[in-house]
PDB file of C-alpha atoms in Angstrom:
ATOM      1  CA  LYS A   2     -20.455   0.785  22.057  1.00 93.00           C
ATOM      2  CA  LEU A   3     -16.714   1.244  22.301  1.00 93.00           C
ATOM      3  CA  ALA A   4     -13.962   0.220  24.663  1.00 95.00           C
ATOM      4  CA  VAL A   5     -10.325   1.286  24.428  1.00 94.00           C
ATOM      5  CA  LEU A   6      -7.700  -1.122  25.744  1.00 96.00           C
ATOM      6  CA  PRO A   7      -4.423   0.159  27.211  1.00 94.00           C
ATOM      7  CA  ASP A   8      -2.058  -2.045  25.197  1.00 96.00           C
ATOM      8  CA  GLU A   9      -1.502  -5.135  23.078  1.00 97.00           C
ATOM      9  CA  ALA A  10      -1.204  -7.405  26.130  1.00 97.00           C
ATOM     10  CA  GLU A  11      -4.724  -6.474  27.300  1.00 96.00           C
ATOM     11  CA  TYR A  12      -5.964  -6.897  23.743  1.00 97.00           C
ATOM     12  CA  GLU A  13      -4.535 -10.443  23.592  1.00 97.00           C
ATOM     13  CA  VAL A  14      -6.113 -11.304  26.979  1.00 96.00           C
ATOM     14  CA  PHE A  15      -9.464 -10.053  25.657  1.00 97.00           C
ATOM     15  CA  ILE A  16      -9.203 -12.154  22.471  1.00 97.00           C
ATOM     16  CA  LYS A  17      -8.376 -15.298  24.466  1.00 96.00           C
ATOM     17  CA  LYS A  18     -11.337 -14.701  26.779  1.00 96.00           C
ATOM     18  CA  LEU A  19     -13.628 -14.026  23.829  1.00 95.00           C
ATOM     19  CA  ILE A  20     -12.642 -17.324  22.204  1.00 96.00           C
ATOM     20  CA  SER A  21     -12.810 -19.314  25.458  1.00 96.00           C
ATOM     21  CA  CYS A  22     -16.346 -18.002  26.060  1.00 96.00           C
ATOM     22  CA  GLY A  23     -17.448 -19.465  22.729  1.00 96.00           C
ATOM     23  CA  ALA A  24     -17.594 -16.466  20.412  1.00 97.00           C
ATOM     24  CA  LYS A  25     -17.945 -17.347  16.739  1.00 97.00           C
ATOM     25  CA  ASP A  26     -14.939 -16.251  14.681  1.00 97.00           C
ATOM     26  CA  LEU A  27     -16.179 -14.261  11.657  1.00 97.00           C
ATOM     27  CA  GLY A  28     -12.671 -13.666  10.320  1.00 96.00           C
ATOM     28  CA  GLN A  29     -10.297 -10.897   9.462  1.00 96.00           C
ATOM     29  CA  ASN A  30     -11.859  -7.645   8.232  1.00 95.00           C
ATOM     30  CA  ASP A  31      -9.005  -5.168   7.674  1.00 97.00           C
ATOM     31  CA  THR A  32     -10.053  -1.787   6.285  1.00 96.00           C
ATOM     32  CA  GLU A  33      -8.800   1.490   4.904  1.00 97.00           C
ATOM     33  CA  ASN A  34     -11.289   4.291   5.473  1.00 96.00           C
ATOM     34  CA  ILE A  35     -11.767   7.893   4.477  1.00 96.00           C
ATOM     35  CA  PHE A  36     -14.144   9.646   6.885  1.00 93.00           C
ATOM     36  CA  TYR A  37     -15.955  12.841   5.925  1.00 94.00           C
ATOM     37  CA  LEU A  38     -17.204  14.551   9.063  1.00 88.00           C
ATOM     38  CA  GLY A  39     -20.199  16.858   9.099  1.00 85.00           C
ATOM     39  CA  GLU A  40     -22.723  18.216  11.543  1.00 84.00           C
ATOM     40  CA  GLY A  41     -24.678  15.187  12.744  1.00 85.00           C
ATOM     41  CA  TYR A  42     -23.163  12.680  10.354  1.00 88.00           C
ATOM     42  CA  GLN A  43     -20.101  10.676   9.440  1.00 89.00           C
ATOM     43  CA  LEU A  44     -19.728   9.393   5.892  1.00 94.00           C
ATOM     44  CA  LYS A  45     -16.990   6.973   5.034  1.00 95.00           C
ATOM     45  CA  VAL A  46     -15.617   5.458   1.911  1.00 97.00           C
ATOM     46  CA  ALA A  47     -14.240   2.113   3.029  1.00 97.00           C
ATOM     47  CA  LYS A  48     -11.947  -0.365   1.383  1.00 97.00           C
ATOM     48  CA  LEU A  49     -12.850  -3.704   2.961  1.00 96.00           C
ATOM     49  CA  LEU A  50      -9.500  -5.245   2.119  1.00 96.00           C
ATOM     50  CA  SER A  51     -10.111  -8.670   3.662  1.00 94.00           C
ATOM     51  CA  LYS A  52     -13.430  -8.958   1.815  1.00 94.00           C
ATOM     52  CA  ASN A  53     -12.193  -7.517  -1.494  1.00 96.00           C
ATOM     53  CA  LYS A  54     -14.985  -4.932  -1.732  1.00 97.00           C
ATOM     54  CA  GLY A  55     -15.742  -1.324  -0.926  1.00 97.00           C
ATOM     55  CA  LYS A  56     -18.636   0.600   0.560  1.00 97.00           C
ATOM     56  CA  PHE A  57     -20.104   3.956   1.441  1.00 96.00           C
ATOM     57  CA  ALA A  58     -21.383   4.031   5.024  1.00 95.00           C
ATOM     58  CA  LEU A  59     -23.397   6.964   6.322  1.00 94.00           C
ATOM     59  CA  LYS A  60     -23.893   7.160  10.087  1.00 89.00           C
ATOM     60  CA  LEU A  61     -26.386   9.732  11.276  1.00 86.00           C
ATOM     61  CA  ARG A  62     -25.017  10.643  14.691  1.00 77.00           C
ATOM     62  CA  GLU A  63     -22.945  12.967  16.791  1.00 76.00           C
ATOM     63  CA  PHE A  64     -19.512  11.998  18.123  1.00 77.00           C
ATOM     64  CA  GLY A  65     -19.855   9.395  20.844  1.00 74.00           C
ATOM     65  CA  ASP A  66     -23.491   8.448  20.245  1.00 76.00           C
ATOM     66  CA  ILE A  67     -24.039   4.872  21.370  1.00 76.00           C
ATOM     67  CA  SER A  68     -26.641   4.187  18.703  1.00 79.00           C
ATOM     68  CA  SER A  69     -27.118   5.453  15.189  1.00 80.00           C
ATOM     69  CA  GLU A  70     -28.849   4.845  11.929  1.00 82.00           C
ATOM     70  CA  GLU A  71     -26.452   3.534   9.295  1.00 87.00           C
ATOM     71  CA  VAL A  72     -26.976   3.349   5.548  1.00 92.00           C
ATOM     72  CA  GLU A  73     -24.560   1.346   3.394  1.00 95.00           C
ATOM     73  CA  VAL A  74     -23.949   0.993  -0.332  1.00 97.00           C
ATOM     74  CA  HIS A  75     -21.476  -1.661  -1.494  1.00 97.00           C
ATOM     75  CA  PHE A  76     -19.316  -1.635  -4.615  1.00 97.00           C
ATOM     76  CA  THR A  77     -16.210  -3.327  -5.960  1.00 97.00           C
ATOM     77  CA  LEU A  78     -12.875  -2.672  -4.310  1.00 97.00           C
ATOM     78  CA  GLY A  79     -11.629  -1.367  -7.656  1.00 96.00           C
ATOM     79  CA  ASP A  80     -14.229   1.434  -7.521  1.00 97.00           C
ATOM     80  CA  ALA A  81     -13.146   2.708  -4.075  1.00 97.00           C
ATOM     81  CA  ASP A  82     -10.722   5.337  -5.399  1.00 96.00           C
ATOM     82  CA  ALA A  83     -13.405   6.706  -7.759  1.00 97.00           C
ATOM     83  CA  ALA A  84     -15.872   6.764  -4.845  1.00 97.00           C
ATOM     84  CA  GLU A  85     -13.390   8.799  -2.792  1.00 96.00           C
ATOM     85  CA  ARG A  86     -12.849  11.236  -5.673  1.00 96.00           C
ATOM     86  CA  MET A  87     -16.625  11.694  -5.970  1.00 96.00           C
ATOM     87  CA  MET A  88     -16.933  12.463  -2.256  1.00 96.00           C
ATOM     88  CA  ASP A  89     -13.977  14.865  -2.449  1.00 96.00           C
ATOM     89  CA  VAL A  90     -15.928  16.876  -5.043  1.00 96.00           C
ATOM     90  CA  LEU A  91     -19.366  16.586  -3.450  1.00 95.00           C
ATOM     91  CA  LEU A  92     -18.097  17.265   0.069  1.00 93.00           C
ATOM     92  CA  ALA A  93     -15.365  19.767  -0.781  1.00 92.00           C
ATOM     93  CA  GLY A  94     -14.445  21.715   2.324  1.00 85.00           C
ATOM     94  CA  ARG A  95     -15.697  19.029   4.728  1.00 86.00           C
ATOM     95  CA  LYS A  96     -13.349  17.618   7.295  1.00 81.00           C
ATOM     96  CA  LYS A  97     -11.690  14.488   5.919  1.00 87.00           C
ATOM     97  CA  LEU A  98      -9.844  11.836   7.882  1.00 90.00           C
ATOM     98  CA  PRO A  99      -8.020   8.840   6.414  1.00 92.00           C
ATOM     99  CA  THR A 100      -7.421   5.869   8.697  1.00 92.00           C
ATOM    100  CA  ALA A 101      -6.597   2.173   8.473  1.00 95.00           C
ATOM    101  CA  GLN A 102      -7.633  -0.618  10.842  1.00 95.00           C
ATOM    102  CA  ILE A 103      -6.447  -4.103  11.506  1.00 97.00           C
ATOM    103  CA  ARG A 104      -9.712  -5.741  12.479  1.00 96.00           C
ATOM    104  CA  HIS A 105     -11.051  -9.178  13.396  1.00 97.00           C
ATOM    105  CA  ASP A 106     -14.777  -9.814  13.762  1.00 97.00           C
ATOM    106  CA  TYR A 107     -16.595 -12.128  16.162  1.00 98.00           C
ATOM    107  CA  LEU A 108     -20.195 -12.922  17.045  1.00 98.00           C
ATOM    108  CA  PHE A 109     -21.149 -13.529  20.683  1.00 97.00           C
ATOM    109  CA  GLY A 110     -24.829 -14.399  20.867  1.00 93.00           C
ATOM    110  CA  ASP A 111     -26.469 -11.648  18.836  1.00 94.00           C
ATOM    111  CA  VAL A 112     -23.714  -9.102  19.520  1.00 97.00           C
ATOM    112  CA  GLU A 113     -21.117  -8.392  16.858  1.00 97.00           C
ATOM    113  CA  ILE A 114     -17.680  -7.651  18.256  1.00 98.00           C
ATOM    114  CA  ALA A 115     -14.914  -6.049  16.229  1.00 97.00           C
ATOM    115  CA  ALA A 116     -11.453  -6.298  17.799  1.00 98.00           C
ATOM    116  CA  LYS A 117      -9.433  -3.517  16.208  1.00 97.00           C
ATOM    117  CA  TYR A 118      -6.078  -1.802  16.072  1.00 97.00           C
ATOM    118  CA  SER A 119      -5.371   1.518  14.393  1.00 94.00           C
ATOM    119  CA  ASP A 120      -2.679   4.138  14.776  1.00 89.00           C
ATOM    120  CA  ASP A 121      -5.466   6.602  15.638  1.00 82.00           C
ATOM    121  CA  TRP A 122      -7.152   4.653  18.431  1.00 85.00           C
ATOM    122  CA  GLY A 123      -4.664   1.987  19.418  1.00 92.00           C
ATOM    123  CA  TYR A 124      -6.295  -1.255  20.564  1.00 97.00           C
ATOM    124  CA  HIS A 125     -10.048  -0.999  20.851  1.00 96.00           C
ATOM    125  CA  ILE A 126     -13.229  -3.033  20.762  1.00 97.00           C
ATOM    126  CA  GLU A 127     -16.530  -2.168  19.102  1.00 95.00           C
ATOM    127  CA  PHE A 128     -19.714  -3.903  20.238  1.00 96.00           C
ATOM    128  CA  GLU A 129     -22.699  -3.700  17.897  1.00 95.00           C
ATOM    129  CA  GLN A 130     -26.140  -5.173  17.477  1.00 95.00           C
ATOM    130  CA  MET A 131     -28.268  -4.315  14.481  1.00 91.00           C
ATOM    131  CA  VAL A 132     -31.951  -3.558  15.061  1.00 92.00           C
ATOM    132  CA  ASP A 133     -34.887  -2.853  12.776  1.00 89.00           C
ATOM    133  CA  THR A 134     -36.809  -0.353  14.905  1.00 89.00           C
ATOM    134  CA  GLU A 135     -36.025   2.364  17.449  1.00 87.00           C
ATOM    135  CA  GLY A 136     -38.029   0.383  19.989  1.00 91.00           C
ATOM    136  CA  GLU A 137     -35.366  -2.336  19.917  1.00 93.00           C
ATOM    137  CA  ILE A 138     -32.423  -0.041  20.713  1.00 91.00           C
ATOM    138  CA  GLU A 139     -32.650  -0.284  24.516  1.00 93.00           C
ATOM    139  CA  MET A 140     -32.754  -4.099  24.415  1.00 94.00           C
ATOM    140  CA  ALA A 141     -29.759  -4.144  22.063  1.00 94.00           C
ATOM    141  CA  LEU A 142     -27.759  -1.817  24.329  1.00 93.00           C
ATOM    142  CA  GLU A 143     -28.629  -4.023  27.315  1.00 95.00           C
ATOM    143  CA  ALA A 144     -27.464  -7.116  25.390  1.00 96.00           C
ATOM    144  CA  ILE A 145     -24.193  -5.333  24.541  1.00 96.00           C
ATOM    145  CA  ASP A 146     -23.670  -4.310  28.176  1.00 95.00           C
ATOM    146  CA  ASN A 147     -24.286  -7.904  29.314  1.00 96.00           C
ATOM    147  CA  VAL A 148     -21.744  -9.278  26.830  1.00 96.00           C
ATOM    148  CA  ALA A 149     -19.173  -6.636  27.781  1.00 96.00           C
ATOM    149  CA  VAL A 150     -19.563  -7.451  31.488  1.00 95.00           C
ATOM    150  CA  LYS A 151     -19.263 -11.179  30.799  1.00 95.00           C
ATOM    151  CA  LEU A 152     -16.035 -10.485  28.891  1.00 95.00           C
ATOM    152  CA  GLY A 153     -14.691  -8.158  31.592  1.00 94.00           C
ATOM    153  CA  ILE A 154     -14.763  -5.043  29.423  1.00 95.00           C
ATOM    154  CA  GLN A 155     -15.868  -1.580  30.469  1.00 93.00           C
ATOM    155  CA  THR A 156     -17.475   0.238  27.531  1.00 94.00           C
ATOM    156  CA  MET A 157     -17.281   4.001  27.206  1.00 92.00           C
ATOM    157  CA  THR A 158     -20.211   6.255  27.972  1.00 89.00           C
ATOM    158  CA  LYS A 159     -21.449   8.592  25.244  1.00 87.00           C
ATOM    159  CA  GLU A 160     -19.531  11.432  26.881  1.00 89.00           C
ATOM    160  CA  GLU A 161     -16.299   9.420  27.209  1.00 91.00           C
ATOM    161  CA  ALA A 162     -16.488   8.237  23.604  1.00 88.00           C
ATOM    162  CA  GLY A 163     -17.252  11.756  22.350  1.00 86.00           C
ATOM    163  CA  ASP A 164     -14.351  13.215  24.341  1.00 89.00           C
ATOM    164  CA  HIS A 165     -11.997  10.500  23.066  1.00 87.00           C
ATOM    165  CA  ILE A 166     -13.014  11.089  19.443  1.00 85.00           C
ATOM    166  CA  ARG A 167     -12.626  14.867  19.765  1.00 85.00           C
ATOM    167  CA  ARG A 168      -9.146  14.444  21.369  1.00 88.00           C
ATOM    168  CA  GLU A 169      -8.019  12.204  18.517  1.00 85.00           C
ATOM    169  CA  LEU A 170      -9.428  14.526  15.870  1.00 85.00           C
ATOM    170  CA  THR A 171      -7.750  17.497  17.542  1.00 88.00           C
ATOM    171  CA  ARG A 172      -4.454  15.581  17.728  1.00 86.00           C
ATOM    172  CA  LYS A 173      -4.710  14.878  13.999  1.00 83.00           C
ATOM    173  CA  GLY A 174      -5.530  18.540  13.255  1.00 82.00           C
ATOM    174  CA  VAL A 175      -9.038  17.789  12.001  1.00 79.00           C
ATOM    175  CA  LEU A 176     -10.825  19.832  14.695  1.00 76.00           C
TER     176      LEU A 176
END
């Protein structure tokens, strides 16, 4: 689930609250991403700069979905440019969106929290909990909602997130 913060001051307040509530600091995780957008999926070639590696990540979902299946393949950071070139050929004509994020990851209970900044989205928070089966999705979403409430954050609904994504993609000329 996503939450967009109005400015850096609110972002800093959130980080302080997160730390004071006992979240585990998982470290910096800055990325450069190339998103390829298709009907019902988002594929990205990511440079995980802080981790010195790269990955493909395929999310099977529509814009704004609050849960999705994700498939990842990791490779060396040095292979990221070749991976992007491959996707440019294989997905020629697909919508493509480059973006970079300053990101710091935390763990609060079983909920992963990514505190992010990008020129595209500004300051935002992503709450995530990985599950093995579809039957676990509702419990994971409830756990995320509980953590967000405890931290004083209002997450976006599917509709709000979808609208926000479409506005940003339109602003960037992708839609």
